[in-house]
């Protein structure tokens, strides 16, 4: 007897479950890329600016590829685009594994650009499939919960990746063994990405035909992209990604400083797991409280607390300063899904183009860390955290503005 067609609620639930794997993989991969920076800085001996080019290469692809990928998403649909992005990630991770072995620094940057091209597919398509099949208020909560699984991936990658990527400099067991330890996590990501791609292709019927992105004439696209809500949200998203990536990337070196915790790179890398654990806990708890207290109120409160914690990390020393900077992860917890949902236009049929802009401004994760690295080389690592602090002020301003215009 043939199975009855899935209801809209069942399709939404199954699609949400598939997206869990995508978000987990994205968090795992993002954390691995972040650990490449302290490896290049503390083990390979590069300065802040040059080592932070890793994040520049990874996040600049969002700006470079967002427009052509949006065209592909509109043409082929969300599910096929997610599958394509996962395949590109797998290929990019394979190239990255090869380049980390013997192909040199510039090839590493090119491989990261390729990996991030696949991630751009996911940023544009995967972030939309949940809001278009869920009621508006539940969409914020479910996006936050998905970000919780993203954080779980970053936590596990911090714990495992710090040993594999940062331990090779002190535990010399032969060039081949070192190479295997470094490339193993990226090869694992490639394998999981291919499995997920097959799952999305086989279940592409989960998204109803009515949710297919529609082509919008050029004047309509201009109107969508000039929406005040979207532009303000784009500025907040630029600031958020820049701040989170900067702090998560520089935490290893910060915690290893003699006047902070004076620990080894491996130990510092494992402690960074607490930063992502804070984001994990905050997202799982925040998904529940967002509907109770309102998205804009939660966003404003988290941004202002983050400003205070960054100030403590700059002004104090020892465990208190370390704990303050690690606690910023808890404040980051609800920011991405909340800013994303607060920025989208009311017309979901044009959401792909809005998502394109919000994906492009993720280039903040390329620009803010690089600028912070320049400041760190000139004025010291501690003072460079002033730049992420300013980013959180920008987010607070957006939350206050949206509260006045939306009342949530």
mmCIF file of C-alpha atoms in Angstrom:
data_model
loop_
_atom_site.group_PDB
_atom_site.id
_atom_site.type_symbol
_atom_site.label_atom_id
_atom_site.label_comp_id
_atom_site.label_asym_id
_atom_site.label_seq_id
_atom_site.Cartn_x
_atom_site.Cartn_y
_atom_site.Cartn_z
ATOM 1 C CA UNK A 1 0.000 0.000 0.000
ATOM 2 C CA UNK A 2 1.523 3.373 -0.962
ATOM 3 C CA UNK A 3 2.287 5.788 1.814
ATOM 4 C CA UNK A 4 0.028 8.788 2.210
ATOM 5 C CA UNK A 5 1.578 12.057 1.076
ATOM 6 C CA UNK A 6 3.267 13.986 3.840
ATOM 7 C CA UNK A 7 1.294 16.876 5.256
ATOM 8 C CA UNK A 8 2.687 20.399 5.309
ATOM 9 C CA UNK A 9 3.599 19.995 8.982
ATOM 10 C CA UNK A 10 5.365 16.682 8.326
ATOM 11 C CA UNK A 11 7.294 18.142 5.395
ATOM 12 C CA UNK A 12 8.394 21.093 7.517
ATOM 13 C CA UNK A 13 9.570 18.737 10.279
ATOM 14 C CA UNK A 14 11.493 16.451 7.919
ATOM 15 C CA UNK A 15 13.075 19.427 6.200
ATOM 16 C CA UNK A 16 14.066 20.850 9.575
ATOM 17 C CA UNK A 17 15.714 17.530 10.473
ATOM 18 C CA UNK A 18 17.698 17.516 7.229
ATOM 19 C CA UNK A 19 18.808 21.083 7.882
ATOM 20 C CA UNK A 20 20.218 19.997 11.252
ATOM 21 C CA UNK A 21 22.974 18.132 9.407
ATOM 22 C CA UNK A 22 23.737 21.135 7.212
ATOM 23 C CA UNK A 23 24.000 23.543 10.131
ATOM 24 C CA UNK A 24 26.096 21.109 12.192
ATOM 25 C CA UNK A 25 28.494 20.614 9.291
ATOM 26 C CA UNK A 26 28.740 24.359 8.712
ATOM 27 C CA UNK A 27 29.669 24.986 12.335
ATOM 28 C CA UNK A 28 32.236 22.192 12.332
ATOM 29 C CA UNK A 29 33.852 23.529 9.163
ATOM 30 C CA UNK A 30 33.837 27.140 10.357
ATOM 31 C CA UNK A 31 35.634 26.153 13.567
ATOM 32 C CA UNK A 32 38.274 24.181 11.662
ATOM 33 C CA UNK A 33 38.987 27.197 9.459
ATOM 34 C CA UNK A 34 39.307 29.352 12.572
ATOM 35 C CA UNK A 35 41.899 26.950 14.002
ATOM 36 C CA UNK A 36 44.031 27.310 10.880
ATOM 37 C CA UNK A 37 44.762 30.914 11.905
ATOM 38 C CA UNK A 38 46.488 30.160 15.246
ATOM 39 C CA UNK A 39 48.300 27.280 13.547
ATOM 40 C CA UNK A 40 49.760 29.647 10.960
ATOM 41 C CA UNK A 41 50.380 32.356 13.563
ATOM 42 C CA UNK A 42 51.806 30.387 16.515
ATOM 43 C CA UNK A 43 53.327 27.323 14.820
ATOM 44 C CA UNK A 44 54.222 28.519 11.328
ATOM 45 C CA UNK A 45 55.321 31.994 12.527
ATOM 46 C CA UNK A 46 53.186 34.308 10.360
ATOM 47 C CA UNK A 47 52.128 37.733 11.656
ATOM 48 C CA UNK A 48 48.515 38.589 12.553
ATOM 49 C CA UNK A 49 47.700 40.239 9.247
ATOM 50 C CA UNK A 50 48.998 37.405 7.060
ATOM 51 C CA UNK A 51 47.543 34.598 9.160
ATOM 52 C CA UNK A 52 44.145 36.320 9.234
ATOM 53 C CA UNK A 53 44.105 36.259 5.437
ATOM 54 C CA UNK A 54 42.713 32.751 5.994
ATOM 55 C CA UNK A 55 39.469 34.287 7.239
ATOM 56 C CA UNK A 56 39.613 36.894 4.484
ATOM 57 C CA UNK A 57 39.803 34.189 1.811
ATOM 58 C CA UNK A 58 37.054 32.148 3.443
ATOM 59 C CA UNK A 59 34.547 34.944 4.025
ATOM 60 C CA UNK A 60 35.221 37.115 0.976
ATOM 61 C CA UNK A 61 33.608 34.451 -1.189
ATOM 62 C CA UNK A 62 30.222 35.463 0.177
ATOM 63 C CA UNK A 63 30.629 38.786 -1.607
ATOM 64 C CA UNK A 64 32.224 37.325 -4.735
ATOM 65 C CA UNK A 65 29.795 34.464 -5.318
ATOM 66 C CA UNK A 66 26.498 35.641 -3.826
ATOM 67 C CA UNK A 67 25.045 37.119 -7.028
ATOM 68 C CA UNK A 68 25.821 34.229 -9.441
ATOM 69 C CA UNK A 69 24.774 31.671 -6.830
ATOM 70 C CA UNK A 70 21.489 33.504 -6.281
ATOM 71 C CA UNK A 71 20.824 33.216 -10.017
ATOM 72 C CA UNK A 72 21.415 29.461 -9.769
ATOM 73 C CA UNK A 73 19.178 29.132 -6.700
ATOM 74 C CA UNK A 74 16.341 30.917 -8.490
ATOM 75 C CA UNK A 75 16.809 28.711 -11.560
ATOM 76 C CA UNK A 76 17.200 25.303 -9.892
ATOM 77 C CA UNK A 77 15.405 25.751 -6.558
ATOM 78 C CA UNK A 78 16.446 25.531 -2.931
ATOM 79 C CA UNK A 79 16.915 21.775 -2.520
ATOM 80 C CA UNK A 80 19.092 21.222 -5.595
ATOM 81 C CA UNK A 81 21.130 24.301 -4.668
ATOM 82 C CA UNK A 82 21.766 22.994 -1.153
ATOM 83 C CA UNK A 83 22.915 19.675 -2.619
ATOM 84 C CA UNK A 84 25.189 21.484 -5.084
ATOM 85 C CA UNK A 85 26.708 23.530 -2.277
ATOM 86 C CA UNK A 86 27.461 20.398 -0.272
ATOM 87 C CA UNK A 87 29.209 18.810 -3.267
ATOM 88 C CA UNK A 88 31.318 21.947 -3.788
ATOM 89 C CA UNK A 89 32.255 21.884 -0.090
ATOM 90 C CA UNK A 90 33.377 18.271 -0.432
ATOM 91 C CA UNK A 91 35.537 19.071 -3.458
ATOM 92 C CA UNK A 92 36.980 22.154 -1.761
ATOM 93 C CA UNK A 93 37.878 20.191 1.371
ATOM 94 C CA UNK A 94 39.680 17.657 -0.796
ATOM 95 C CA UNK A 95 41.705 20.431 -2.408
ATOM 96 C CA UNK A 96 42.389 21.958 1.001
ATOM 97 C CA UNK A 97 43.678 18.641 2.320
ATOM 98 C CA UNK A 98 46.072 18.416 -0.633
ATOM 99 C CA UNK A 99 47.222 22.033 -0.304
ATOM 100 C CA UNK A 100 47.942 21.706 3.423
ATOM 101 C CA UNK A 101 50.318 18.903 2.582
ATOM 102 C CA UNK A 102 52.669 20.410 0.028
ATOM 103 C CA UNK A 103 51.046 22.913 -2.314
ATOM 104 C CA UNK A 104 51.809 26.042 -0.294
ATOM 105 C CA UNK A 105 50.147 28.975 1.452
ATOM 106 C CA UNK A 106 48.534 30.576 -1.604
ATOM 107 C CA UNK A 107 46.942 27.268 -2.616
ATOM 108 C CA UNK A 108 45.506 26.982 0.888
ATOM 109 C CA UNK A 109 43.830 30.372 0.383
ATOM 110 C CA UNK A 110 42.453 29.315 -3.007
ATOM 111 C CA UNK A 111 41.121 26.063 -1.541
ATOM 112 C CA UNK A 112 39.405 28.002 1.244
ATOM 113 C CA UNK A 113 37.816 30.236 -1.377
ATOM 114 C CA UNK A 114 36.427 27.124 -3.086
ATOM 115 C CA UNK A 115 35.098 25.681 0.176
ATOM 116 C CA UNK A 116 33.441 28.974 1.011
ATOM 117 C CA UNK A 117 31.822 29.039 -2.418
ATOM 118 C CA UNK A 118 29.944 25.903 -1.415
ATOM 119 C CA UNK A 119 29.056 27.429 1.938
ATOM 120 C CA UNK A 120 27.604 30.414 0.072
ATOM 121 C CA UNK A 121 25.065 28.081 -1.556
ATOM 122 C CA UNK A 122 24.010 26.969 1.915
ATOM 123 C CA UNK A 123 23.882 30.506 3.305
ATOM 124 C CA UNK A 124 21.497 31.627 0.572
ATOM 125 C CA UNK A 125 19.355 28.500 0.164
ATOM 126 C CA UNK A 126 19.378 26.697 3.534
ATOM 127 C CA UNK A 127 18.618 29.836 5.544
ATOM 128 C CA UNK A 128 15.486 30.381 3.465
ATOM 129 C CA UNK A 129 13.858 26.940 3.414
ATOM 130 C CA UNK A 130 12.866 27.091 7.090
ATOM 131 C CA UNK A 131 11.301 30.598 7.062
ATOM 132 C CA UNK A 132 9.304 29.877 3.888
ATOM 133 C CA UNK A 133 7.616 26.765 5.343
ATOM 134 C CA UNK A 134 7.165 27.977 8.917
ATOM 135 C CA UNK A 135 4.950 30.667 10.479
ATOM 136 C CA UNK A 136 6.889 33.912 11.018
ATOM 137 C CA UNK A 137 7.200 33.667 14.807
ATOM 138 C CA UNK A 138 8.127 29.979 14.840
ATOM 139 C CA UNK A 139 10.659 30.539 12.065
ATOM 140 C CA UNK A 140 12.809 32.690 14.377
ATOM 141 C CA UNK A 141 12.708 30.007 17.062
ATOM 142 C CA UNK A 142 13.548 27.173 14.659
ATOM 143 C CA UNK A 143 16.363 29.114 13.020
ATOM 144 C CA UNK A 144 17.782 29.727 16.496
ATOM 145 C CA UNK A 145 17.541 26.018 17.293
ATOM 146 C CA UNK A 146 19.322 25.181 14.039
ATOM 147 C CA UNK A 147 22.047 27.609 15.013
ATOM 148 C CA UNK A 148 22.322 25.594 18.220
ATOM 149 C CA UNK A 149 23.327 22.569 16.171
ATOM 150 C CA UNK A 150 25.712 24.848 14.279
ATOM 151 C CA UNK A 151 27.308 25.693 17.624
ATOM 152 C CA UNK A 152 27.463 22.010 18.572
ATOM 153 C CA UNK A 153 29.556 21.484 15.463
ATOM 154 C CA UNK A 154 31.896 24.309 16.428
ATOM 155 C CA UNK A 155 32.307 22.918 19.955
ATOM 156 C CA UNK A 156 33.209 19.429 18.764
ATOM 157 C CA UNK A 157 35.555 20.817 16.103
ATOM 158 C CA UNK A 158 37.304 22.976 18.709
ATOM 159 C CA UNK A 159 37.916 19.966 20.948
ATOM 160 C CA UNK A 160 39.045 17.569 18.228
ATOM 161 C CA UNK A 161 40.551 20.066 15.812
ATOM 162 C CA UNK A 162 42.766 21.813 18.353
ATOM 163 C CA UNK A 163 44.601 18.550 19.031
ATOM 164 C CA UNK A 164 44.901 17.667 15.355
ATOM 165 C CA UNK A 165 45.766 21.117 13.981
ATOM 166 C CA UNK A 166 47.639 22.731 16.878
ATOM 167 C CA UNK A 167 49.336 19.696 18.412
ATOM 168 C CA UNK A 168 51.501 18.844 15.423
ATOM 169 C CA UNK A 169 53.963 21.612 16.165
ATOM 170 C CA UNK A 170 55.013 20.064 19.483
ATOM 171 C CA UNK A 171 54.455 16.369 18.880
ATOM 172 C CA UNK A 172 56.725 15.550 15.982
ATOM 173 C CA UNK A 173 56.074 11.979 14.905
ATOM 174 C CA UNK A 174 57.116 12.226 11.294
ATOM 175 C CA UNK A 175 56.010 14.357 8.376
ATOM 176 C CA UNK A 176 53.480 11.807 7.105
ATOM 177 C CA UNK A 177 51.814 11.401 10.499
ATOM 178 C CA UNK A 178 51.623 15.179 10.931
ATOM 179 C CA UNK A 179 50.068 15.564 7.499
ATOM 180 C CA UNK A 180 47.432 12.905 8.212
ATOM 181 C CA UNK A 181 46.487 14.571 11.507
ATOM 182 C CA UNK A 182 46.032 17.955 9.833
ATOM 183 C CA UNK A 183 43.992 16.809 6.820
ATOM 184 C CA UNK A 184 41.853 14.172 8.577
ATOM 185 C CA UNK A 185 39.106 16.540 9.815
ATOM 186 C CA UNK A 186 38.739 18.168 6.390
ATOM 187 C CA UNK A 187 38.426 14.772 4.699
ATOM 188 C CA UNK A 188 35.755 13.821 7.255
ATOM 189 C CA UNK A 189 33.815 16.989 6.397
ATOM 190 C CA UNK A 190 34.026 16.099 2.695
ATOM 191 C CA UNK A 191 32.549 12.645 3.306
ATOM 192 C CA UNK A 192 29.658 13.918 5.437
ATOM 193 C CA UNK A 193 28.913 16.661 2.893
ATOM 194 C CA UNK A 194 28.513 14.079 0.120
ATOM 195 C CA UNK A 195 26.120 12.007 2.251
ATOM 196 C CA UNK A 196 24.001 15.078 3.013
ATOM 197 C CA UNK A 197 23.979 16.084 -0.659
ATOM 198 C CA UNK A 198 22.536 12.693 -1.583
ATOM 199 C CA UNK A 199 19.859 13.083 1.108
ATOM 200 C CA UNK A 200 18.741 16.496 -0.166
ATOM 201 C CA UNK A 201 18.556 15.278 -3.756
ATOM 202 C CA UNK A 202 16.494 12.219 -2.817
ATOM 203 C CA UNK A 203 14.059 14.241 -0.656
ATOM 204 C CA UNK A 204 13.739 17.374 -2.740
ATOM 205 C CA UNK A 205 9.953 16.818 -2.760
ATOM 206 C CA UNK A 206 9.819 18.037 0.854
ATOM 207 C CA UNK A 207 9.638 21.637 -0.303
ATOM 208 C CA UNK A 208 6.239 22.429 -1.859
ATOM 209 C CA UNK A 209 6.137 23.910 -5.345
ATOM 210 C CA UNK A 210 4.593 27.090 -3.954
ATOM 211 C CA UNK A 211 7.848 27.752 -2.087
ATOM 212 C CA UNK A 212 9.953 27.886 -5.244
ATOM 213 C CA UNK A 213 11.807 31.205 -5.552
ATOM 214 C CA UNK A 214 10.399 33.351 -8.322
ATOM 215 C CA UNK A 215 12.279 35.484 -10.798
ATOM 216 C CA UNK A 216 11.898 39.171 -10.087
ATOM 217 C CA UNK A 217 12.446 41.875 -12.741
ATOM 218 C CA UNK A 218 15.459 44.110 -12.199
ATOM 219 C CA UNK A 219 13.408 47.063 -10.868
ATOM 220 C CA UNK A 220 11.795 44.688 -8.377
ATOM 221 C CA UNK A 221 15.193 43.408 -7.242
ATOM 222 C CA UNK A 222 16.371 46.979 -6.738
ATOM 223 C CA UNK A 223 13.253 47.678 -4.675
ATOM 224 C CA UNK A 224 13.881 44.610 -2.493
ATOM 225 C CA UNK A 225 17.546 45.432 -1.948
ATOM 226 C CA UNK A 226 16.796 49.079 -1.135
ATOM 227 C CA UNK A 227 14.357 48.138 1.629
ATOM 228 C CA UNK A 228 15.333 50.042 4.801
ATOM 229 C CA UNK A 229 14.753 47.020 7.008
ATOM 230 C CA UNK A 230 17.007 44.858 4.843
ATOM 231 C CA UNK A 231 19.772 47.465 4.578
ATOM 232 C CA UNK A 232 19.816 48.068 8.329
ATOM 233 C CA UNK A 233 19.821 44.334 8.967
ATOM 234 C CA UNK A 234 22.663 43.944 6.483
ATOM 235 C CA UNK A 235 24.763 46.396 8.469
ATOM 236 C CA UNK A 236 24.011 44.529 11.693
ATOM 237 C CA UNK A 237 24.831 41.178 10.073
ATOM 238 C CA UNK A 238 28.134 42.565 8.748
ATOM 239 C CA UNK A 239 29.025 43.668 12.277
ATOM 240 C CA UNK A 240 27.895 40.431 13.929
ATOM 241 C CA UNK A 241 29.806 38.062 11.658
ATOM 242 C CA UNK A 242 32.889 40.262 11.825
ATOM 243 C CA UNK A 243 32.841 40.356 15.624
ATOM 244 C CA UNK A 244 32.133 36.659 16.146
ATOM 245 C CA UNK A 245 34.756 35.468 13.659
ATOM 246 C CA UNK A 246 37.373 37.891 15.002
ATOM 247 C CA UNK A 247 36.954 36.863 18.631
ATOM 248 C CA UNK A 248 36.679 33.151 17.873
ATOM 249 C CA UNK A 249 39.813 33.293 15.724
ATOM 250 C CA UNK A 250 42.013 35.315 18.092
ATOM 251 C CA UNK A 251 40.903 33.611 21.311
ATOM 252 C CA UNK A 252 43.611 30.943 21.124
ATOM 253 C CA UNK A 253 46.411 33.501 21.099
ATOM 254 C CA UNK A 254 44.633 35.716 23.650
ATOM 255 C CA UNK A 255 44.207 32.878 26.160
ATOM 256 C CA UNK A 256 47.831 31.801 25.656
ATOM 257 C CA UNK A 257 49.158 35.279 26.560
ATOM 258 C CA UNK A 258 51.314 35.265 29.742
ATOM 259 C CA UNK A 259 49.113 37.835 31.511
ATOM 260 C CA UNK A 260 45.870 36.007 30.663
ATOM 261 C CA UNK A 261 46.124 32.214 31.190
ATOM 262 C CA UNK A 262 49.619 31.372 29.851
ATOM 263 C CA UNK A 263 48.561 27.993 28.438
ATOM 264 C CA UNK A 264 49.743 25.986 25.431
ATOM 265 C CA UNK A 265 48.126 26.452 22.003
ATOM 266 C CA UNK A 266 46.415 23.049 22.289
ATOM 267 C CA UNK A 267 44.966 23.873 25.716
ATOM 268 C CA UNK A 268 43.890 27.313 24.505
ATOM 269 C CA UNK A 269 42.247 25.767 21.452
ATOM 270 C CA UNK A 270 40.290 23.385 23.655
ATOM 271 C CA UNK A 271 39.217 26.268 25.904
ATOM 272 C CA UNK A 272 37.828 28.010 22.830
ATOM 273 C CA UNK A 273 35.281 25.203 22.921
ATOM 274 C CA UNK A 274 33.765 27.061 25.891
ATOM 275 C CA UNK A 275 33.183 30.079 23.631
ATOM 276 C CA UNK A 276 31.190 27.936 21.211
ATOM 277 C CA UNK A 277 29.538 26.028 24.070
ATOM 278 C CA UNK A 278 28.163 29.347 25.291
ATOM 279 C CA UNK A 279 26.674 29.917 21.855
ATOM 280 C CA UNK A 280 25.254 26.380 21.882
ATOM 281 C CA UNK A 281 23.584 26.763 25.281
ATOM 282 C CA UNK A 282 22.343 30.238 24.450
ATOM 283 C CA UNK A 283 20.764 29.083 21.197
ATOM 284 C CA UNK A 284 19.029 26.083 22.733
ATOM 285 C CA UNK A 285 17.680 28.195 25.604
ATOM 286 C CA UNK A 286 17.161 31.289 23.477
ATOM 287 C CA UNK A 287 14.914 29.426 21.038
ATOM 288 C CA UNK A 288 12.453 29.089 23.913
ATOM 289 C CA UNK A 289 12.670 32.596 25.331
ATOM 290 C CA UNK A 290 12.644 34.507 22.050
ATOM 291 C CA UNK A 291 8.896 34.031 21.729
ATOM 292 C CA UNK A 292 8.380 35.106 25.345
ATOM 293 C CA UNK A 293 10.451 38.279 25.510
ATOM 294 C CA UNK A 294 10.572 39.320 21.861
ATOM 295 C CA UNK A 295 13.343 39.146 19.287
ATOM 296 C CA UNK A 296 14.406 42.793 19.400
ATOM 297 C CA UNK A 297 14.536 42.934 23.207
ATOM 298 C CA UNK A 298 16.704 39.809 23.371
ATOM 299 C CA UNK A 299 18.994 41.091 20.617
ATOM 300 C CA UNK A 300 19.453 44.487 22.277
ATOM 301 C CA UNK A 301 20.227 42.949 25.660
ATOM 302 C CA UNK A 302 22.738 40.454 24.281
ATOM 303 C CA UNK A 303 24.538 43.137 22.253
ATOM 304 C CA UNK A 304 24.926 45.486 25.224
ATOM 305 C CA UNK A 305 26.198 42.705 27.491
ATOM 306 C CA UNK A 306 28.719 41.752 24.783
ATOM 307 C CA UNK A 307 30.022 45.336 24.716
ATOM 308 C CA UNK A 308 30.616 45.180 28.461
ATOM 309 C CA UNK A 309 32.366 41.803 28.299
ATOM 310 C CA UNK A 310 34.717 42.944 25.539
ATOM 311 C CA UNK A 311 35.579 46.020 27.623
ATOM 312 C CA UNK A 312 36.461 43.747 30.565
ATOM 313 C CA UNK A 313 38.651 41.585 28.316
ATOM 314 C CA UNK A 314 40.527 44.684 27.145
ATOM 315 C CA UNK A 315 40.921 46.334 30.536
ATOM 316 C CA UNK A 316 41.623 43.421 32.895
ATOM 317 C CA UNK A 317 44.018 40.477 33.058
ATOM 318 C CA UNK A 318 44.042 36.870 34.205
ATOM 319 C CA UNK A 319 41.124 34.442 34.482
ATOM 320 C CA UNK A 320 38.534 37.234 34.792
ATOM 321 C CA UNK A 321 39.520 38.696 31.413
ATOM 322 C CA UNK A 322 39.605 35.218 29.859
ATOM 323 C CA UNK A 323 36.167 34.349 31.235
ATOM 324 C CA UNK A 324 34.736 37.647 29.973
ATOM 325 C CA UNK A 325 35.866 37.088 26.387
ATOM 326 C CA UNK A 326 34.747 33.454 26.432
ATOM 327 C CA UNK A 327 31.324 34.558 27.711
ATOM 328 C CA UNK A 328 30.792 36.672 24.598
ATOM 329 C CA UNK A 329 29.897 33.397 22.886
ATOM 330 C CA UNK A 330 26.756 33.239 25.020
ATOM 331 C CA UNK A 331 25.787 36.725 23.848
ATOM 332 C CA UNK A 332 26.350 35.752 20.216
ATOM 333 C CA UNK A 333 23.929 32.856 20.561
ATOM 334 C CA UNK A 334 20.724 34.366 19.216
ATOM 335 C CA UNK A 335 22.218 37.096 17.038
ATOM 336 C CA UNK A 336 22.509 35.471 13.609
ATOM 337 C CA UNK A 337 19.019 33.959 13.313
ATOM 338 C CA UNK A 338 17.417 36.967 14.986
ATOM 339 C CA UNK A 339 19.106 39.531 12.739
ATOM 340 C CA UNK A 340 18.331 37.369 9.712
ATOM 341 C CA UNK A 341 14.631 37.039 10.539
ATOM 342 C CA UNK A 342 14.292 40.718 11.499
ATOM 343 C CA UNK A 343 15.805 41.736 8.154
ATOM 344 C CA UNK A 344 13.715 39.686 5.716
ATOM 345 C CA UNK A 345 10.968 41.405 3.693
ATOM 346 C CA UNK A 346 7.349 40.406 4.247
ATOM 347 C CA UNK A 347 7.081 38.943 0.718
ATOM 348 C CA UNK A 348 8.749 35.515 1.002
ATOM 349 C CA UNK A 349 8.735 35.054 -2.774
ATOM 350 C CA UNK A 350 11.509 37.670 -2.951
ATOM 351 C CA UNK A 351 13.342 36.288 0.084
ATOM 352 C CA UNK A 352 16.060 34.744 -2.105
ATOM 353 C CA UNK A 353 17.276 38.197 -3.124
ATOM 354 C CA UNK A 354 17.150 39.437 0.456
ATOM 355 C CA UNK A 355 19.105 36.352 1.502
ATOM 356 C CA UNK A 356 21.639 37.162 -1.221
ATOM 357 C CA UNK A 357 22.316 40.564 0.348
ATOM 358 C CA UNK A 358 22.500 39.102 3.853
ATOM 359 C CA UNK A 359 24.921 36.517 2.503
ATOM 360 C CA UNK A 360 27.074 39.168 0.832
ATOM 361 C CA UNK A 361 27.467 41.132 4.070
ATOM 362 C CA UNK A 362 28.953 38.037 5.710
ATOM 363 C CA UNK A 363 32.081 39.489 4.104
ATOM 364 C CA UNK A 364 32.310 41.228 7.471
ATOM 365 C CA UNK A 365 33.953 37.981 8.563
ATOM 366 C CA UNK A 366 36.711 38.772 6.065
ATOM 367 C CA UNK A 367 37.112 42.512 6.625
ATOM 368 C CA UNK A 368 36.745 42.916 10.404
ATOM 369 C CA UNK A 369 39.284 40.181 11.326
ATOM 370 C CA UNK A 370 41.804 41.544 8.816
ATOM 371 C CA UNK A 371 41.435 45.093 10.162
ATOM 372 C CA UNK A 372 41.722 43.723 13.683
ATOM 373 C CA UNK A 373 44.928 41.954 12.681
ATOM 374 C CA UNK A 374 46.359 45.229 11.375
ATOM 375 C CA UNK A 375 45.496 46.906 14.694
ATOM 376 C CA UNK A 376 46.985 43.970 16.629
ATOM 377 C CA UNK A 377 50.278 44.219 14.740
ATOM 378 C CA UNK A 378 50.395 47.974 15.386
ATOM 379 C CA UNK A 379 48.973 48.352 18.913
ATOM 380 C CA UNK A 380 48.862 44.876 20.429
ATOM 381 C CA UNK A 381 46.338 42.059 20.535
ATOM 382 C CA UNK A 382 44.456 43.345 23.578
ATOM 383 C CA UNK A 383 43.643 46.769 22.106
ATOM 384 C CA UNK A 384 42.589 45.234 18.795
ATOM 385 C CA UNK A 385 39.438 43.880 20.458
ATOM 386 C CA UNK A 386 38.044 47.415 20.473
ATOM 387 C CA UNK A 387 36.936 46.827 16.881
ATOM 388 C CA UNK A 388 34.634 43.881 17.735
ATOM 389 C CA UNK A 389 33.314 45.992 20.610
ATOM 390 C CA UNK A 390 32.215 48.667 18.151
ATOM 391 C CA UNK A 391 30.510 45.956 16.082
ATOM 392 C CA UNK A 392 28.288 45.025 19.019
ATOM 393 C CA UNK A 393 27.293 48.670 19.428
ATOM 394 C CA UNK A 394 26.126 48.628 15.795
ATOM 395 C CA UNK A 395 24.026 45.519 16.505
ATOM 396 C CA UNK A 396 22.464 47.170 19.555
ATOM 397 C CA UNK A 397 21.514 50.190 17.442
ATOM 398 C CA UNK A 398 19.803 47.930 14.884
ATOM 399 C CA UNK A 399 17.877 46.105 17.623
ATOM 400 C CA UNK A 400 16.682 49.400 19.092
ATOM 401 C CA UNK A 401 15.548 50.655 15.683
ATOM 402 C CA UNK A 402 13.663 47.438 14.867
ATOM 403 C CA UNK A 403 11.998 47.515 18.277
ATOM 404 C CA UNK A 404 10.572 50.936 17.486
ATOM 405 C CA UNK A 405 9.386 49.889 14.016
ATOM 406 C CA UNK A 406 8.128 46.381 14.870
ATOM 407 C CA UNK A 407 7.434 46.522 18.592
ATOM 408 C CA UNK A 408 8.805 43.048 19.332
#
